[in-house]
Short mmCIF file of N, CA, C and O in Angstrom, two decimals:
data_model
loop_
_atom_site.label_atom_id
_atom_site.label_comp_id
_atom_site.label_asym_id
_atom_site.label_seq_id
_atom_site.Cartn_x
_atom_site.Cartn_y
_atom_site.Cartn_z
N UNK A 1 -11.62 8.27 4.59
CA UNK A 1 -12.79 8.79 3.63
C UNK A 1 -12.97 10.30 4.87
O UNK A 1 -13.60 11.58 4.10
N UNK A 2 -12.30 10.25 6.05
CA UNK A 2 -12.89 11.36 7.08
C UNK A 2 -11.31 12.84 6.45
O UNK A 2 -11.92 13.87 7.15
N UNK A 3 -10.42 12.07 6.13
CA UNK A 3 -9.92 13.01 5.89
C UNK A 3 -9.89 14.48 4.49
O UNK A 3 -9.95 13.38 3.41
N UNK A 4 -10.09 15.61 4.85
CA UNK A 4 -10.32 16.31 3.72
C UNK A 4 -9.75 16.36 2.41
O UNK A 4 -9.95 16.76 1.14
N UNK A 5 -8.54 15.18 2.84
CA UNK A 5 -7.66 15.50 1.18
C UNK A 5 -7.89 14.28 0.35
O UNK A 5 -7.47 13.75 -0.57
N UNK A 6 -9.41 13.07 0.64
CA UNK A 6 -9.81 12.42 0.67
C UNK A 6 -10.57 12.31 -0.90
O UNK A 6 -11.33 13.50 -0.43
N UNK A 7 -10.52 11.59 -1.42
CA UNK A 7 -11.33 12.06 -3.28
C UNK A 7 -12.10 10.37 -3.40
O UNK A 7 -11.28 9.60 -3.63
N UNK A 8 -13.62 11.35 -3.37
CA UNK A 8 -14.26 9.94 -4.22
C UNK A 8 -14.16 9.63 -5.40
O UNK A 8 -14.32 10.18 -6.18
N UNK A 9 -13.89 8.26 -5.60
CA UNK A 9 -13.67 7.93 -7.54
C UNK A 9 -14.75 7.62 -7.74
O UNK A 9 -14.97 7.80 -9.18
N UNK A 10 -15.12 6.10 -7.50
CA UNK A 10 -15.74 5.68 -7.99
C UNK A 10 -16.73 4.74 -6.89
O UNK A 10 -16.27 4.54 -5.80
N UNK A 11 -18.48 4.85 -7.08
CA UNK A 11 -18.89 4.03 -5.28
C UNK A 11 -20.28 3.09 -6.42
O UNK A 11 -20.79 3.11 -7.75
N UNK A 12 -20.52 1.86 -5.47
CA UNK A 12 -21.12 0.85 -6.43
C UNK A 12 -22.02 0.74 -5.37
O UNK A 12 -22.13 0.82 -4.07
N UNK A 13 -23.23 0.85 -5.78
CA UNK A 13 -25.00 0.82 -4.84
C UNK A 13 -25.65 -0.13 -5.29
O UNK A 13 -25.96 0.24 -6.47
N UNK A 14 -26.04 -1.25 -4.81
CA UNK A 14 -26.80 -1.99 -5.59
C UNK A 14 -26.55 -2.42 -7.07
O UNK A 14 -27.59 -2.21 -7.90
N UNK A 15 -25.11 -2.57 -7.15
CA UNK A 15 -24.45 -3.11 -8.22
C UNK A 15 -24.72 -1.97 -9.20
O UNK A 15 -24.49 -2.20 -10.65
N UNK A 16 -24.70 -0.70 -8.67
CA UNK A 16 -24.97 0.41 -9.87
C UNK A 16 -23.06 1.22 -9.99
O UNK A 16 -23.44 1.77 -8.51
N UNK A 17 -22.80 1.51 -11.28
CA UNK A 17 -21.92 2.30 -10.54
C UNK A 17 -22.02 3.64 -10.56
O UNK A 17 -22.63 4.28 -11.62
N UNK A 18 -21.45 4.31 -9.84
CA UNK A 18 -21.66 5.77 -9.65
C UNK A 18 -19.99 6.27 -10.11
O UNK A 18 -19.36 6.47 -9.28
N UNK A 19 -19.83 7.31 -10.98
CA UNK A 19 -18.26 7.63 -11.21
C UNK A 19 -18.62 9.15 -10.81
O UNK A 19 -19.18 10.17 -11.11
N UNK A 20 -17.74 9.58 -9.73
CA UNK A 20 -17.30 10.34 -9.71
C UNK A 20 -15.69 11.40 -10.21
O UNK A 20 -16.40 12.77 -10.20
N UNK A 21 -15.09 10.77 -10.01
CA UNK A 21 -13.48 11.89 -10.74
C UNK A 21 -13.41 11.70 -12.48
O UNK A 21 -14.68 10.77 -12.72
N UNK A 22 -13.01 12.57 -12.34
CA UNK A 22 -12.76 12.32 -14.12
C UNK A 22 -12.47 11.32 -15.19
O UNK A 22 -12.91 11.06 -16.19
N UNK A 23 -11.30 10.72 -14.23
CA UNK A 23 -10.81 9.27 -14.67
C UNK A 23 -11.73 8.33 -15.02
O UNK A 23 -11.67 7.78 -15.46
N UNK A 24 -12.53 8.29 -14.09
CA UNK A 24 -13.48 7.46 -13.53
C UNK A 24 -14.80 7.22 -14.67
O UNK A 24 -15.03 6.57 -15.57
N UNK A 25 -15.27 8.73 -14.97
CA UNK A 25 -16.14 8.76 -15.59
C UNK A 25 -15.65 8.72 -17.46
O UNK A 25 -16.51 8.45 -18.39
N UNK A 26 -14.52 8.70 -18.15
CA UNK A 26 -14.20 8.70 -18.67
C UNK A 26 -13.22 7.13 -19.12
O UNK A 26 -13.04 6.86 -20.13
N UNK A 27 -13.98 6.21 -17.96
CA UNK A 27 -13.69 4.35 -18.38
C UNK A 27 -12.60 4.10 -17.74
O UNK A 27 -12.19 2.66 -17.79
N UNK A 28 -11.56 4.92 -17.12
CA UNK A 28 -10.42 4.94 -16.92
C UNK A 28 -9.93 3.84 -15.12
O UNK A 28 -8.88 3.16 -14.96
N UNK A 29 -11.53 4.23 -14.71
CA UNK A 29 -11.50 3.06 -13.76
C UNK A 29 -12.55 3.02 -13.17
O UNK A 29 -13.66 3.56 -13.39
N UNK A 30 -13.00 1.68 -13.10
CA UNK A 30 -13.84 0.76 -12.97
C UNK A 30 -13.92 -0.03 -12.03
O UNK A 30 -13.17 -0.52 -11.25
N UNK A 31 -14.74 -0.19 -11.21
CA UNK A 31 -15.41 -1.22 -9.87
C UNK A 31 -16.31 -2.44 -10.47
O UNK A 31 -17.66 -1.93 -10.97
N UNK A 32 -16.11 -3.53 -10.37
CA UNK A 32 -16.94 -4.45 -10.35
C UNK A 32 -17.36 -5.20 -8.69
O UNK A 32 -16.64 -5.44 -8.08
N UNK A 33 -18.68 -5.19 -9.04
CA UNK A 33 -19.47 -5.48 -7.44
C UNK A 33 -19.94 -6.84 -7.41
O UNK A 33 -21.46 -6.50 -7.56
N UNK A 34 -20.15 -7.83 -7.22
CA UNK A 34 -21.41 -8.92 -6.89
C UNK A 34 -21.83 -9.55 -5.75
O UNK A 34 -22.02 -10.25 -5.68
N UNK A 35 -21.43 -8.65 -5.11
CA UNK A 35 -21.75 -8.62 -3.31
C UNK A 35 -21.14 -9.77 -2.57
O UNK A 35 -21.68 -10.04 -1.58
N UNK A 36 -19.71 -10.16 -3.45
CA UNK A 36 -19.67 -11.53 -2.64
C UNK A 36 -17.74 -10.85 -2.84
O UNK A 36 -17.10 -10.94 -2.21
N UNK A 37 -17.40 -10.09 -4.27
CA UNK A 37 -16.27 -9.96 -4.25
C UNK A 37 -15.88 -8.59 -5.24
O UNK A 37 -17.15 -8.45 -6.42
N UNK A 38 -15.35 -8.31 -5.06
CA UNK A 38 -15.11 -6.27 -5.55
C UNK A 38 -13.95 -6.55 -6.22
O UNK A 38 -12.38 -6.62 -5.37
N UNK A 39 -13.93 -6.30 -7.69
CA UNK A 39 -12.88 -5.88 -8.56
C UNK A 39 -12.72 -4.05 -9.00
O UNK A 39 -13.27 -4.12 -9.58
N UNK A 40 -11.39 -3.57 -8.63
CA UNK A 40 -11.09 -2.62 -9.35
C UNK A 40 -9.97 -2.21 -10.08
O UNK A 40 -8.86 -3.01 -10.09
N UNK A 41 -10.10 -2.13 -10.94
CA UNK A 41 -9.52 -1.67 -12.83
C UNK A 41 -9.28 -0.58 -12.84
O UNK A 41 -10.28 0.91 -13.12
N UNK A 42 -7.86 -0.25 -12.70
CA UNK A 42 -7.57 1.11 -13.19
C UNK A 42 -6.79 1.07 -14.49
O UNK A 42 -5.61 0.27 -14.45
N UNK A 43 -6.51 2.16 -15.69
CA UNK A 43 -6.18 1.28 -16.56
C UNK A 43 -5.73 3.11 -17.05
O UNK A 43 -5.85 4.10 -16.70
N UNK A 44 -4.63 2.72 -18.00
CA UNK A 44 -4.32 3.91 -18.21
C UNK A 44 -3.53 4.81 -17.33
O UNK A 44 -3.39 5.98 -17.56
N UNK A 45 -2.54 4.24 -16.86
CA UNK A 45 -2.23 4.82 -15.36
C UNK A 45 -0.92 5.75 -15.64
O UNK A 45 -0.54 6.12 -16.68
N UNK A 46 -1.49 7.11 -14.82
CA UNK A 46 -0.22 8.02 -15.22
C UNK A 46 0.23 8.45 -13.95
O UNK A 46 -0.15 8.10 -13.00
N UNK A 47 1.71 8.78 -13.97
CA UNK A 47 2.24 9.53 -12.98
C UNK A 47 1.56 10.13 -11.51
O UNK A 47 1.65 10.13 -10.38
N UNK A 48 0.68 11.03 -12.37
CA UNK A 48 -0.37 11.86 -11.06
C UNK A 48 -1.15 10.81 -10.50
O UNK A 48 -1.47 11.19 -9.42
N UNK A 49 -1.79 9.65 -10.75
CA UNK A 49 -2.41 8.56 -10.00
C UNK A 49 -1.52 7.91 -9.37
O UNK A 49 -2.57 7.66 -8.32
N UNK A 50 -0.66 8.07 -9.14
CA UNK A 50 0.35 8.05 -7.54
C UNK A 50 -0.42 8.32 -6.51
O UNK A 50 -1.47 9.25 -6.39
N UNK A 51 -0.71 7.40 -5.52
CA UNK A 51 -1.33 7.56 -4.62
C UNK A 51 -1.89 6.73 -3.47
O UNK A 51 -1.28 5.59 -3.76
N UNK A 52 -2.10 6.90 -2.23
CA UNK A 52 -3.35 6.09 -1.26
C UNK A 52 -4.29 5.98 -1.80
O UNK A 52 -5.15 7.11 -1.99
N UNK A 53 -4.77 4.78 -1.78
CA UNK A 53 -5.98 4.11 -2.49
C UNK A 53 -6.40 3.59 -1.20
O UNK A 53 -6.35 2.29 -0.96
N UNK A 54 -7.80 3.60 -1.21
CA UNK A 54 -8.57 3.13 -0.14
C UNK A 54 -10.11 2.08 -0.40
O UNK A 54 -10.66 3.25 -1.27
N UNK A 55 -10.28 1.09 -0.08
CA UNK A 55 -11.55 0.39 -0.49
C UNK A 55 -12.09 0.48 0.91
O UNK A 55 -12.14 0.25 1.86
N UNK A 56 -13.45 0.90 1.16
CA UNK A 56 -14.40 1.44 2.30
C UNK A 56 -15.72 0.81 2.12
O UNK A 56 -16.17 1.02 0.63
N UNK A 57 -16.32 0.96 3.15
CA UNK A 57 -17.59 -0.20 3.27
C UNK A 57 -18.61 0.89 3.87
O UNK A 57 -18.18 1.24 5.04
N UNK A 58 -19.62 1.02 3.56
CA UNK A 58 -20.67 1.92 3.81
C UNK A 58 -20.65 3.30 4.02
O UNK A 58 -19.47 3.83 3.70
N UNK A 59 -21.99 4.05 4.50
CA UNK A 59 -21.68 5.18 4.94
C UNK A 59 -20.98 5.85 5.80
O UNK A 59 -20.20 6.95 5.80
N UNK A 60 -20.29 5.04 6.88
CA UNK A 60 -19.03 5.43 7.69
C UNK A 60 -17.81 5.22 7.42
O UNK A 60 -16.89 5.40 8.10
N UNK A 61 -17.78 4.75 6.26
CA UNK A 61 -16.76 4.57 5.56
C UNK A 61 -15.50 3.45 6.05
O UNK A 61 -14.51 3.82 6.52
N UNK A 62 -16.32 2.60 6.33
CA UNK A 62 -15.33 1.56 7.14
C UNK A 62 -14.21 1.12 5.96
O UNK A 62 -14.29 0.47 5.23
N UNK A 63 -13.15 1.08 6.53
CA UNK A 63 -11.92 0.76 5.64
C UNK A 63 -11.53 -0.93 5.30
O UNK A 63 -11.81 -1.52 6.45
N UNK A 64 -11.91 -1.11 4.36
CA UNK A 64 -11.62 -2.58 3.93
C UNK A 64 -10.23 -3.10 3.41
O UNK A 64 -9.93 -3.86 3.80
N UNK A 65 -9.46 -2.35 2.52
CA UNK A 65 -8.34 -2.17 2.21
C UNK A 65 -7.72 -0.80 1.86
O UNK A 65 -8.56 0.04 0.78
N UNK A 66 -6.77 -0.77 1.82
CA UNK A 66 -5.81 0.46 1.22
C UNK A 66 -4.34 0.18 0.92
O UNK A 66 -3.60 -0.57 1.35
N UNK A 67 -4.19 0.75 -0.04
CA UNK A 67 -3.06 0.21 -1.11
C UNK A 67 -2.23 1.85 -1.38
O UNK A 67 -2.64 3.01 -1.58
N UNK A 68 -0.85 1.68 -1.57
CA UNK A 68 0.15 2.81 -2.01
C UNK A 68 0.04 2.37 -3.12
O UNK A 68 0.75 1.21 -3.81
N UNK A 69 0.08 3.43 -4.58
CA UNK A 69 0.19 2.74 -5.90
C UNK A 69 1.25 4.36 -6.17
O UNK A 69 1.24 5.63 -6.20
N UNK A 70 2.32 3.78 -6.90
CA UNK A 70 2.80 4.37 -7.52
C UNK A 70 3.63 4.41 -8.60
O UNK A 70 3.64 2.80 -8.93
N UNK A 71 3.61 5.19 -9.56
CA UNK A 71 3.52 5.01 -10.83
C UNK A 71 4.65 5.79 -11.52
O UNK A 71 4.59 6.90 -11.39
N UNK A 72 5.55 5.16 -11.87
CA UNK A 72 6.61 5.92 -12.75
C UNK A 72 6.47 6.07 -14.35
O UNK A 72 5.83 5.51 -14.86
N UNK A 73 7.05 7.32 -15.00
CA UNK A 73 7.16 7.57 -16.54
C UNK A 73 8.07 6.55 -17.14
O UNK A 73 8.37 6.64 -16.34
#
């Protein structure tokens, strides 16, 4: 998240979801956090959704998992 090109999509805090991107606000990106397991769901993916996604922890954005997502038409 220190890279200026990163964009916050969804955040959970005390099991409350905060939607930051338009896709998240429209319900296409959701996150479930039961304080033990985190599940992220992305629906109706478009080619424009391709990119690098990271799951980070805490205010220091400690990376937990990073994936490269490629969506083809």
